[in-house]
Short mmCIF file of C-alpha atoms and ligand atoms in Angstrom, two decimals:
data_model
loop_
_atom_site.label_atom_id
_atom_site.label_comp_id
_atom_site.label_asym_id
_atom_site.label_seq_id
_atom_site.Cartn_x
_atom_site.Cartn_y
_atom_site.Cartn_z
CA UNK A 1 46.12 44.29 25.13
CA UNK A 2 49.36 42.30 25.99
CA UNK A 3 52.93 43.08 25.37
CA UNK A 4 56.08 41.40 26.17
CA UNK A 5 58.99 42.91 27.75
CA UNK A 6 61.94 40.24 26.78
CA UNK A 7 65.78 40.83 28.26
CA UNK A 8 68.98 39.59 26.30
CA UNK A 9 70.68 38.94 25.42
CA UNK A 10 70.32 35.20 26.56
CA UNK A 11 71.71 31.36 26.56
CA UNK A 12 68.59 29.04 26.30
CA UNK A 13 68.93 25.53 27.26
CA UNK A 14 66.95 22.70 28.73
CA UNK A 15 64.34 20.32 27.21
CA UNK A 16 60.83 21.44 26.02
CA UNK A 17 58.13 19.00 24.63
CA UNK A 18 56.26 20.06 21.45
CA UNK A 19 53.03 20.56 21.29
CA UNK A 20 49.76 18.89 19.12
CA UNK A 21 49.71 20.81 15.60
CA UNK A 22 47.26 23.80 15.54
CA UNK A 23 47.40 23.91 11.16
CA UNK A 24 46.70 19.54 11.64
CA UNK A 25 44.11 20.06 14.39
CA UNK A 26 42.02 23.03 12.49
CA UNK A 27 41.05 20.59 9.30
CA UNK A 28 40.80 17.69 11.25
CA UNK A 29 38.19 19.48 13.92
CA UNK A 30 36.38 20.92 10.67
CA UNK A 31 36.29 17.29 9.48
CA UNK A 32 34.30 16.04 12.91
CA UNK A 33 31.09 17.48 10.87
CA UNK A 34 31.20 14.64 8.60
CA UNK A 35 30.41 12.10 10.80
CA UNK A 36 27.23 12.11 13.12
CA UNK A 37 28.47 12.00 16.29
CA UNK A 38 30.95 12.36 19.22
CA UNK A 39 34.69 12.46 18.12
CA UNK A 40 37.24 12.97 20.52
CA UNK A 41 41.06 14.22 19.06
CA UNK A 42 43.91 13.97 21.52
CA UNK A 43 47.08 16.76 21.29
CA UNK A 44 44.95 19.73 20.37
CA UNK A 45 46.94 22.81 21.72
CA UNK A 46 45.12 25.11 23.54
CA UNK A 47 45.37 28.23 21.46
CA UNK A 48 43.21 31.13 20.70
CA UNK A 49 42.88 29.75 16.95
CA UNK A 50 41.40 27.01 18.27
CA UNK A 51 38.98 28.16 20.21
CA UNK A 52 37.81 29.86 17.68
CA UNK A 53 37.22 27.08 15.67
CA UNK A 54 35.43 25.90 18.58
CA UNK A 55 33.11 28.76 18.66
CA UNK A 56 32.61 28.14 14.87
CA UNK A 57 31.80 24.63 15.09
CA UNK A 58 29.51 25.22 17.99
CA UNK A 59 27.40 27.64 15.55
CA UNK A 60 27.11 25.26 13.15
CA UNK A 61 25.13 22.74 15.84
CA UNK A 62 27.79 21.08 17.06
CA UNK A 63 28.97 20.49 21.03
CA UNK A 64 32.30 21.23 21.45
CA UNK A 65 34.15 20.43 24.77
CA UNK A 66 37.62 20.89 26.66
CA UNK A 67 37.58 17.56 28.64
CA UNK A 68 39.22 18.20 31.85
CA UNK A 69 41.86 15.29 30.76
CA UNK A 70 42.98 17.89 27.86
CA UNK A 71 40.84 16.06 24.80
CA UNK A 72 38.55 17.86 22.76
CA UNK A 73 35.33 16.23 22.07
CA UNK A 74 33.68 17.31 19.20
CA UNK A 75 29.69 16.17 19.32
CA UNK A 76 28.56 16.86 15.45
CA UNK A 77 25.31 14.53 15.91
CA UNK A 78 23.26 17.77 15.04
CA UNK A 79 24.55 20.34 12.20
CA UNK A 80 21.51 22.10 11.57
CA UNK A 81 23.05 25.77 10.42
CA UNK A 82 25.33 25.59 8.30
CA UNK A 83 26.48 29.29 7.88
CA UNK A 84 30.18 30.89 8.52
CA UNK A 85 29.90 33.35 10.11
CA UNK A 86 31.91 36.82 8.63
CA UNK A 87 32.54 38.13 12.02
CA UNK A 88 34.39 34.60 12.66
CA UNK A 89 35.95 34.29 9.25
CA UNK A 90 37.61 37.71 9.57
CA UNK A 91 39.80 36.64 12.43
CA UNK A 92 40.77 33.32 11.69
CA UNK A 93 40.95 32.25 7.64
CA UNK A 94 41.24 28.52 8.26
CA UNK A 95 37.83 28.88 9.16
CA UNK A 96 37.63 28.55 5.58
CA UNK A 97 37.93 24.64 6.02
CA UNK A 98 34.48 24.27 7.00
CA UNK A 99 33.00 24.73 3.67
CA UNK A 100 33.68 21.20 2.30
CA UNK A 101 32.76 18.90 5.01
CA UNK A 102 29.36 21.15 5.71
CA UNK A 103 28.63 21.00 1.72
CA UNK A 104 28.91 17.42 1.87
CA UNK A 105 26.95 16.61 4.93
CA UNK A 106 24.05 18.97 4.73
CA UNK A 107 24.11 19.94 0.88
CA UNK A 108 24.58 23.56 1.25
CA UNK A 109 27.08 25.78 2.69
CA UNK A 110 27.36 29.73 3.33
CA UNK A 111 30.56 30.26 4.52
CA UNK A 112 32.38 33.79 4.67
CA UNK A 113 35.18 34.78 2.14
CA UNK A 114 38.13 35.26 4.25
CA UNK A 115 39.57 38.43 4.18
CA UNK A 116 43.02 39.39 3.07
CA UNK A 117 45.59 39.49 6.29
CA UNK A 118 49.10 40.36 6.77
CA UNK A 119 50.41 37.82 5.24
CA UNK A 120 49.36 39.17 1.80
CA UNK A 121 46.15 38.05 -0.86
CA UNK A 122 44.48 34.32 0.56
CA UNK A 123 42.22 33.83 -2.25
CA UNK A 124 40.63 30.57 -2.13
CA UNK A 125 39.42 30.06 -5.80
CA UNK A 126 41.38 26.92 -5.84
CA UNK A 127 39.12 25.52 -3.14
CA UNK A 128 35.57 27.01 -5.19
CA UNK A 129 37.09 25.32 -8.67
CA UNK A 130 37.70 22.28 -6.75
CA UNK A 131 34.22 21.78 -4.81
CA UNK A 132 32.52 22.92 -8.23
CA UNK A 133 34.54 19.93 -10.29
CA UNK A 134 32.57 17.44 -7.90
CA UNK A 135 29.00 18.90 -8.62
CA UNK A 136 28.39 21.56 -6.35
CA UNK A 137 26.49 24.96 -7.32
CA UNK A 138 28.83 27.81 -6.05
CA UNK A 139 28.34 31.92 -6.11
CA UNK A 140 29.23 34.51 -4.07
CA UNK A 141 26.76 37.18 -2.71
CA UNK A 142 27.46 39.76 -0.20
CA UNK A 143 31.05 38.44 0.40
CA UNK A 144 29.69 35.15 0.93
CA UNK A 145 30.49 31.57 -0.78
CA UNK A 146 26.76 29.78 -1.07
CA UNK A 147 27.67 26.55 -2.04
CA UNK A 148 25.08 23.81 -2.91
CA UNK A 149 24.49 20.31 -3.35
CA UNK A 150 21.36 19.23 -2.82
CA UNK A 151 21.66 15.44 -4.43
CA UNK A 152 25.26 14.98 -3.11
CA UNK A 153 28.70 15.46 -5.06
CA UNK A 154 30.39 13.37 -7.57
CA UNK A 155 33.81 12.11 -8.24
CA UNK A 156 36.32 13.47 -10.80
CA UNK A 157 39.50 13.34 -11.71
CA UNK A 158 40.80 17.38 -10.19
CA UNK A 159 44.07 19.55 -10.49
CA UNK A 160 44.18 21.58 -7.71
CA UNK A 161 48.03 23.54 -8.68
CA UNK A 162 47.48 27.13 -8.52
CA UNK A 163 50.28 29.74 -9.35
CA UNK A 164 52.09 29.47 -6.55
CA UNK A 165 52.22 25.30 -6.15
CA UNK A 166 49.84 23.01 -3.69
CA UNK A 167 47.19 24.54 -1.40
CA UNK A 168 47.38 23.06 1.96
CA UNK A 169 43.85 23.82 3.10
CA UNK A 170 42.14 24.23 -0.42
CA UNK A 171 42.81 20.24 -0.39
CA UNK A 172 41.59 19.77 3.06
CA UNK A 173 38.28 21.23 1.94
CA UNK A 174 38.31 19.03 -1.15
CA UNK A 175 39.55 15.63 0.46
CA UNK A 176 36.93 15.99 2.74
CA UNK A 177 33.98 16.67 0.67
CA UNK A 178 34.83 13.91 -1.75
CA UNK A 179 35.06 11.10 1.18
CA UNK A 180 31.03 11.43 0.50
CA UNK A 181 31.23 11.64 -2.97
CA UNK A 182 29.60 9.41 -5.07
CA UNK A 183 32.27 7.67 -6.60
CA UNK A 184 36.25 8.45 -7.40
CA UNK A 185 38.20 11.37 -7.17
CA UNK A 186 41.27 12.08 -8.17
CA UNK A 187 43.15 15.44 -6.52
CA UNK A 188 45.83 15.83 -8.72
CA UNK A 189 48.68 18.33 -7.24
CA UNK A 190 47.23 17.54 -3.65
CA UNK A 191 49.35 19.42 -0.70
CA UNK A 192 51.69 17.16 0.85
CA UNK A 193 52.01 18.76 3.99
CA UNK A 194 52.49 16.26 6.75
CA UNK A 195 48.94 18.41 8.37
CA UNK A 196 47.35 16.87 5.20
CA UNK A 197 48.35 13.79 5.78
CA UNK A 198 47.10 13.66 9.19
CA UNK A 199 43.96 14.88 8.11
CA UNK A 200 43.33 12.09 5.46
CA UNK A 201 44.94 9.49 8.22
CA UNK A 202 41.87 10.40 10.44
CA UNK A 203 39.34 10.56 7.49
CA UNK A 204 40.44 6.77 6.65
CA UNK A 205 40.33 5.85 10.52
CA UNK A 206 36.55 7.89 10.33
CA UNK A 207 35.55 5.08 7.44
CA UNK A 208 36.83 7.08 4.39
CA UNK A 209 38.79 5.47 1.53
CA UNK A 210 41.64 7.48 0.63
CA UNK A 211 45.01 5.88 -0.95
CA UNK A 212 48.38 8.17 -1.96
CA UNK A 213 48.35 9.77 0.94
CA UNK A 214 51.22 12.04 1.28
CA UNK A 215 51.92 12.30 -2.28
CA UNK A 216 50.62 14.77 -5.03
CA UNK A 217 47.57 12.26 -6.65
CA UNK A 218 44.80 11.43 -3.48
CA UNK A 219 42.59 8.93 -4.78
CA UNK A 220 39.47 8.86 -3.10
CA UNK A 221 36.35 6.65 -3.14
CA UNK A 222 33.41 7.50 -1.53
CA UNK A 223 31.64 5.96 0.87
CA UNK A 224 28.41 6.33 2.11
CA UNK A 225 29.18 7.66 5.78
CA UNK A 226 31.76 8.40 8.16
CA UNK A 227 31.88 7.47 11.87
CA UNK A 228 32.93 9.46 14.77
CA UNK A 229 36.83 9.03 15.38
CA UNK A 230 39.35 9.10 18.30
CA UNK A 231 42.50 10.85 16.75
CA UNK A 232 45.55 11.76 18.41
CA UNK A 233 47.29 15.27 15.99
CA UNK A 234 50.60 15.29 15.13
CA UNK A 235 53.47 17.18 16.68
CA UNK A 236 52.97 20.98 15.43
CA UNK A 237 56.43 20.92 13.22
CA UNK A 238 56.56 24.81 13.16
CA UNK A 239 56.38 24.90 17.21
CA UNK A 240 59.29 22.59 16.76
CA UNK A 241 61.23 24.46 14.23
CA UNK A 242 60.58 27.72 15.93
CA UNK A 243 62.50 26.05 19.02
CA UNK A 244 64.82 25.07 17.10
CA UNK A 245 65.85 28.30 15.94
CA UNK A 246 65.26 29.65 19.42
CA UNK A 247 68.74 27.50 20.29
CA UNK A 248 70.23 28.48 17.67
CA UNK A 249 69.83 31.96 17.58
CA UNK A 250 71.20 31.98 21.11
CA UNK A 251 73.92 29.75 20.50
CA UNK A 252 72.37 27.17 23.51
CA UNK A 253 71.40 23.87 23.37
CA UNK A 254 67.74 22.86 23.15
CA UNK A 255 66.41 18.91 23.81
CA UNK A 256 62.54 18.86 21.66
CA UNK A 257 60.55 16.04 22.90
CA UNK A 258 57.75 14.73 20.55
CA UNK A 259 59.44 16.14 17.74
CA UNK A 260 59.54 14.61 14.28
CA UNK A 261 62.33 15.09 12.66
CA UNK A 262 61.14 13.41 9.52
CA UNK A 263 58.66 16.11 9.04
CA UNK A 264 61.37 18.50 8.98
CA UNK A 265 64.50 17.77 6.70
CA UNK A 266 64.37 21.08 4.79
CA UNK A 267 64.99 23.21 8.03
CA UNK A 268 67.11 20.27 9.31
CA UNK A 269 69.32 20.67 5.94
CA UNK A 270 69.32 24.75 6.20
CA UNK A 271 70.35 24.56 10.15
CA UNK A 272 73.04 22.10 9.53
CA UNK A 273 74.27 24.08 6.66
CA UNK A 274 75.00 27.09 9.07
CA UNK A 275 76.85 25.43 11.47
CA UNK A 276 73.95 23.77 13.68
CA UNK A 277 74.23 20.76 15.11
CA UNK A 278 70.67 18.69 15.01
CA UNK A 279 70.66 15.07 16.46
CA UNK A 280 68.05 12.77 16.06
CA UNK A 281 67.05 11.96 19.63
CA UNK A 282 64.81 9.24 20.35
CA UNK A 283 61.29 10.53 19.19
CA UNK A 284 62.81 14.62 19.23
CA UNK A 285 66.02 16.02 18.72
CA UNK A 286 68.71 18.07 20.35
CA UNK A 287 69.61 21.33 18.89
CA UNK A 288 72.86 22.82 19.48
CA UNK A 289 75.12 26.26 18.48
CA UNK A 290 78.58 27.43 19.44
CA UNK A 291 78.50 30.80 17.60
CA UNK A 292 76.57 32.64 15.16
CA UNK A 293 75.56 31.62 11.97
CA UNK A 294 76.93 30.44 8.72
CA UNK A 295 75.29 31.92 5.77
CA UNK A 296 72.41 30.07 3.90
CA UNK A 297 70.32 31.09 1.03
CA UNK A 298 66.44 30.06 1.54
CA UNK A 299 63.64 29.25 -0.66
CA UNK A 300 60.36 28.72 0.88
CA UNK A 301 58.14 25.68 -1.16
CA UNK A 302 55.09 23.94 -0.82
CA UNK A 303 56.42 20.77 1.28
CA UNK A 304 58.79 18.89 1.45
CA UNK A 305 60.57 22.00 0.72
CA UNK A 306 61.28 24.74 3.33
CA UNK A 307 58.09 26.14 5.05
CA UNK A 308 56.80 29.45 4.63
CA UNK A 309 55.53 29.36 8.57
CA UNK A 310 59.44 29.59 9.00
CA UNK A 311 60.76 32.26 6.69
CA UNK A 312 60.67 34.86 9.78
CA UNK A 313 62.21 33.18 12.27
CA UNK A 314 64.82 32.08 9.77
CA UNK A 315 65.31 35.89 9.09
CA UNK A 316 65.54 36.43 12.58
CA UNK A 317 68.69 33.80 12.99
CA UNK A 318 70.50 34.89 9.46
CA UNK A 319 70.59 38.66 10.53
CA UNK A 320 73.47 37.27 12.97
CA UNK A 321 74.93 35.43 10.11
CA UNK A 322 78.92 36.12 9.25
CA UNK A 323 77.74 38.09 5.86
CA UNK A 324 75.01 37.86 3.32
CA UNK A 325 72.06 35.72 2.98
CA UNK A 326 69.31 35.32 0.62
CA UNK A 327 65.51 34.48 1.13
CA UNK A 328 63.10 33.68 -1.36
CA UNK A 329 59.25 33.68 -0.75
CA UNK A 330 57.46 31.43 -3.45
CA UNK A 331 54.53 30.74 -1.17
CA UNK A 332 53.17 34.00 0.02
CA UNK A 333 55.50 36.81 -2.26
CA UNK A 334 54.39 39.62 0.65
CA UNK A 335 55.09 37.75 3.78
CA UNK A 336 57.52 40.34 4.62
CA UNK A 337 55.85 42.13 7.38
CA UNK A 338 58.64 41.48 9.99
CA UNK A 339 61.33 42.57 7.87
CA UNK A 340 61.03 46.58 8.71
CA UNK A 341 60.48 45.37 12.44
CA UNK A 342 63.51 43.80 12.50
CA UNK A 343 65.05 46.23 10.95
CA UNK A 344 64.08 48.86 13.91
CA UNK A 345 66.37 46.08 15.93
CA UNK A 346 69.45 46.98 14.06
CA UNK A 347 69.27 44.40 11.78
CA UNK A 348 70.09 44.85 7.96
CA UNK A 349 67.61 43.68 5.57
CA UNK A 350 66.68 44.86 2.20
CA UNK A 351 63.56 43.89 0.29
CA UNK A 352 63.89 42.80 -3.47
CA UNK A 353 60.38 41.71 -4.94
CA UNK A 354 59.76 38.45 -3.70
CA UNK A 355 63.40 38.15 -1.63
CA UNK A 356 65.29 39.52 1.43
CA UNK A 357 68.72 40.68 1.32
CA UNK A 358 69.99 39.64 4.51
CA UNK A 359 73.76 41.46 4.92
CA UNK A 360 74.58 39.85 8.98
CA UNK A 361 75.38 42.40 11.58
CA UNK A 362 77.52 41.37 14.67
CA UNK A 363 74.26 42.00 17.10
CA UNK A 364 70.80 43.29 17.48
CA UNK A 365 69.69 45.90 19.68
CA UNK A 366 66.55 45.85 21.22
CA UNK A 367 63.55 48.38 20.49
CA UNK A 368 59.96 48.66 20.53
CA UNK A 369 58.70 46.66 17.81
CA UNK A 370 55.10 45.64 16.83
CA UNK A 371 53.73 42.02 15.88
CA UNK A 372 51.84 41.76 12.59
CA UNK A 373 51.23 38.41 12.66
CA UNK A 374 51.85 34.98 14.01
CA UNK A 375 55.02 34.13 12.43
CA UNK A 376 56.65 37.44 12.05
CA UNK A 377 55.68 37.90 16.09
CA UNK A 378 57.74 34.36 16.71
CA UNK A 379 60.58 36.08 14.44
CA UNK A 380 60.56 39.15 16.66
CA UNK A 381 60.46 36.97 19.83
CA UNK A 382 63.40 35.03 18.67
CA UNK A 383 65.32 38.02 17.90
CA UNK A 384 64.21 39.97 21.48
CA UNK A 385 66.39 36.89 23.14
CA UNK A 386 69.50 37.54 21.26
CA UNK A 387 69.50 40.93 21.15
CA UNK A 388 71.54 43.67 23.94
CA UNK A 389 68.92 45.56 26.19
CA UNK A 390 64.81 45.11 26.64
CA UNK A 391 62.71 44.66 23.76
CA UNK A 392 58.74 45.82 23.81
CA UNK A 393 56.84 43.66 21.40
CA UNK A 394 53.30 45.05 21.01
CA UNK A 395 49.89 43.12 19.80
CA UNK A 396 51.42 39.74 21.30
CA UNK A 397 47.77 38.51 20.56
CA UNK A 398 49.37 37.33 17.35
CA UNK A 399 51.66 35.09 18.83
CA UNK A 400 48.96 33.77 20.99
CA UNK A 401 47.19 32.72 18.00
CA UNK A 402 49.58 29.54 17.29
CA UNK A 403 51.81 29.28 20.46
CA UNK A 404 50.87 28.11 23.74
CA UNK A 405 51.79 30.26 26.52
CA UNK A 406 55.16 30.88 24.92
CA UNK A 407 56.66 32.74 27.44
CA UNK A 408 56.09 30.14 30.52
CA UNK A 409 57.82 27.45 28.45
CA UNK A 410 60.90 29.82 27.00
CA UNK A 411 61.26 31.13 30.48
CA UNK A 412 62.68 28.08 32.25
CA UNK A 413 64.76 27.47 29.58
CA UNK A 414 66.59 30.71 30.45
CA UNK A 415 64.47 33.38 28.56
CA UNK A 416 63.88 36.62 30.60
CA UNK A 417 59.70 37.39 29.34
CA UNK A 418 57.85 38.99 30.85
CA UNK A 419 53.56 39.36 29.76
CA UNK A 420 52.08 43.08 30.60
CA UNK A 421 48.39 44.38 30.32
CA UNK A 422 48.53 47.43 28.99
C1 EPZ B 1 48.10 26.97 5.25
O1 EPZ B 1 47.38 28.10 4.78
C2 EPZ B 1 48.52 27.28 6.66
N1 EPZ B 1 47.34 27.53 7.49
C3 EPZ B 1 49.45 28.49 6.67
O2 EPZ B 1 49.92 28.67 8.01
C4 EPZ B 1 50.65 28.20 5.78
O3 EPZ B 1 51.45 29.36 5.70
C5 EPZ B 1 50.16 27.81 4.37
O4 EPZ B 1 49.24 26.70 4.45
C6 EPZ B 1 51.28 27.40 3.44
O5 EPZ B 1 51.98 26.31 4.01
C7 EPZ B 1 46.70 26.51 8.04
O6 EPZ B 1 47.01 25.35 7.83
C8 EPZ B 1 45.60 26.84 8.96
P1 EPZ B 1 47.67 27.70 0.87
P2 EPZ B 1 46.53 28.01 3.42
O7 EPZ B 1 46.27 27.60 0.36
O8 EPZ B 1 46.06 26.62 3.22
C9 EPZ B 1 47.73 30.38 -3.05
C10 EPZ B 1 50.39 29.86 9.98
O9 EPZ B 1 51.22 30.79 10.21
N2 EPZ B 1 46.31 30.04 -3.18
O10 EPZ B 1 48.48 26.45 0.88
O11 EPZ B 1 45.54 29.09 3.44
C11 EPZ B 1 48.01 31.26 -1.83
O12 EPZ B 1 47.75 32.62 -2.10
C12 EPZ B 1 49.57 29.88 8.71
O13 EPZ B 1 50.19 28.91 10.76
C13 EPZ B 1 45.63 30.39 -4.32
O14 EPZ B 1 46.18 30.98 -5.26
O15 EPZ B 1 47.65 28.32 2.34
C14 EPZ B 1 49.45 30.95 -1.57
O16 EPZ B 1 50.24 31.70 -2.44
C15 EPZ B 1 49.64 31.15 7.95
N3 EPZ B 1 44.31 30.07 -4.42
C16 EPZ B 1 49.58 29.47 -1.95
O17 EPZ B 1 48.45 29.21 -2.80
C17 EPZ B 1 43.65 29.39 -3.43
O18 EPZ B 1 42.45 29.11 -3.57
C18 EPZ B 1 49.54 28.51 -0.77
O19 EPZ B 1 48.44 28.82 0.07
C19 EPZ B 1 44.37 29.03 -2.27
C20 EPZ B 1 45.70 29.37 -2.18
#
């Protein structure tokens, strides 16, 4: 197992170029199933997440290839097992996305429930409701969703709000199965997430008919096949926001190439509001600090509001801040895991239900600390580089999940990481 020994505190600055979305890519490489047929998606990041999809696809039927050019090719011309596998399921949850696109190409489905994680419950009962409203046959034995269609699905008008807002991949699941629908459907309360928009971007370039995209009402009419697709992913916005708190947080000056600022006014307006300077810069932005923080009280939302994949890091910057701050979680009430880990850095956070108390201190001191999971591991990262001595972060196979080689590209910047076997 891995850990990171990380020096501060430090100055970063330099220029680093995002990389391809890993939440865009995993839908949209689920999504190759529905056509027959090599597709080949440009900007995948190579991440352990992904390969894991990989793997999953690859027990389905399908081929799935690193080019040596750094494409994925996805061959789905045979699916002949459509089964998710547990053992899979268990370590990755967006696994989950699978279930709609092999429903509606082969009729029936047995795909894993996902298990709880760190992050708190994932249920996915908005994705069953949703699947069942276009036809399908759906119940669960021995923690698996069987799922069947065996004379295709049907289009209805669906509301797919669940108590906490939108579900991001519950509406992959469902876009994609009704692109083979017979007939309109209507998601009503569709995620808006700029991943979901990619995804239905590459379904319409695949043959589908899909209009609103980007907005809460998809209207989709099916058609009667899909074609294989080349699709370049979008820039992965939380890589890019996670940089962007990376300057801040160490009052340097970051250039992100391949950066779309458009995707990102809510942290845009909550970095600004402390005293960051962000500057559109033709397609990235530069990043800049003087000093610490301003206060800023946070609410994480369903998009366009502030992400939920950012809420750590966030923390991470704000426990600098010149007094107190408060963070909301509306998406996932228990994604708190970092806070006590932060905590064991000297910071001085108190958890309120679904909130953080953040009261600033004037620094953070380093300590062993432990990742629990991909965000909360980026938040612990970000606070290693500010604080005074060496920090050990343990279980870095979290942060490996969703960023690529983080260390080599925070390094030359003017991090001090270094990666251990232990
Ligand atoms: C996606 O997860 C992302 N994962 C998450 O990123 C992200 O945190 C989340 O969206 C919210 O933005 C991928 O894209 C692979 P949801 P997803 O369904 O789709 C509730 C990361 O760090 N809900 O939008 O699984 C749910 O409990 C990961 O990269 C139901 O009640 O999240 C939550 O409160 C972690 N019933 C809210 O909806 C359901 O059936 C939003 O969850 C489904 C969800």
């Amino acid at each position: 197992m891995d850990i990171f020994l990380i020096d501060g505190p430090v100055r970063l600055s330099g220029s680093v170029t995002i990389n391809g979305s890993k939440n865009a890519s995993l839908p949209i490489m689920a999504s190759a199933i529905l056509a027959g047929g090599k597709s080949i998606l440009r900007g995948v990041p190579d991440l352990s997440d992904i390969t894991v999809c990989g793997q999953l696809l690859e027990q389905l039927g399908c081929k799935v290839v690193k080019e040596p050019t750094g494409e994925l090719s996805i061959d789905s011309t045979v699916v002949d097992n459509p089964f998710g596998d547990y053992e899979i399921l268990r370590k990755m949850r967006a696994g989950i996305c699978i279930l709609g696109p092999l429903l509606a190409r082969c009729g029936r489905a047995e795909v894993s429930m996902p298990g709880g994680c760190a992050i708190g419950d994932r249920p996915v009962n908005l994705h069953i409701n949703g699947l069942r409203q276009l036809g399908a046959r759906i119940h669960l034995k021995s923690g698996y969703i069987i799922a069947e269609a065996p004379n295709g699905l049907t289009g209805k008008e669906i509301f797919m709000g669940g108590p906490f807002g939108s579900t991001v991949l519950g509406t992959a699941n469902v876009l994609a199965a009704a692109t083979l629908a017979r007939g309109r459907t209507v998601i009503e309360s569709a995620a808006c997430e700029p991943e979901i928009v990619d995804l239905a971007n590459c379904l319409n370039k695949m043959g589908a008919k899909i209009s609103g995209i980007g907005s809460p009402r998809l209207t989709i009419d099916g058609v009667s096949g899909l074609e294989p697709v080349e699709y370049e992913v979008i820039a992965d916005r939380i890589e890019a926001g996670t940089f962007m708190v990376a300057a801040a947080i160490t009052a340097g000056e970051l250039k992100l190439t391949n950066c779309r600022l458009r995707h990102m006014m809510a942290v845009a307006d909550r970095l600004r509001h402390i005293g960051v300077k962000v500057e559109q810069d033709n397609g990235g932005c530069v990043v800049s600090a003087t000093g610490p923080p301003r206060t800023a009280d946070i609410t994480t939302q369903p998009y366009p509001g502030f992400p939920t994949d950012l809420q750590a890091q966030f923390m991470a910057l704000l426990s600098l801040a010149d007094g107190n701050s408060v963070i909301i979680e509306k998406v996932f009430p228990d994604r708190f895991m970092h806070v006590a880990e932060l905590n064991r850095m000297a910071a001085n956070l108190r958890k309120e239900g679904p909130a953080v108390i953040v009261a600033g201190v004037k620094k953070l001191i380093a300590a062993p600390v432990m990742a629990s999971d991909l965000r909360a591991s980026a938040a612990l990262v970000l606070a290693a580089m500010a604080a005074e001595g060496t920090t050990i972060i343990n279980r870095v196979y979290h942060i490996d999940r969703g960023y690529e080689k983080i260390e080599q590209r925070l390094n030359p910047l003017g991090a001090s990481i270094s990666r251990q076997s232990v």
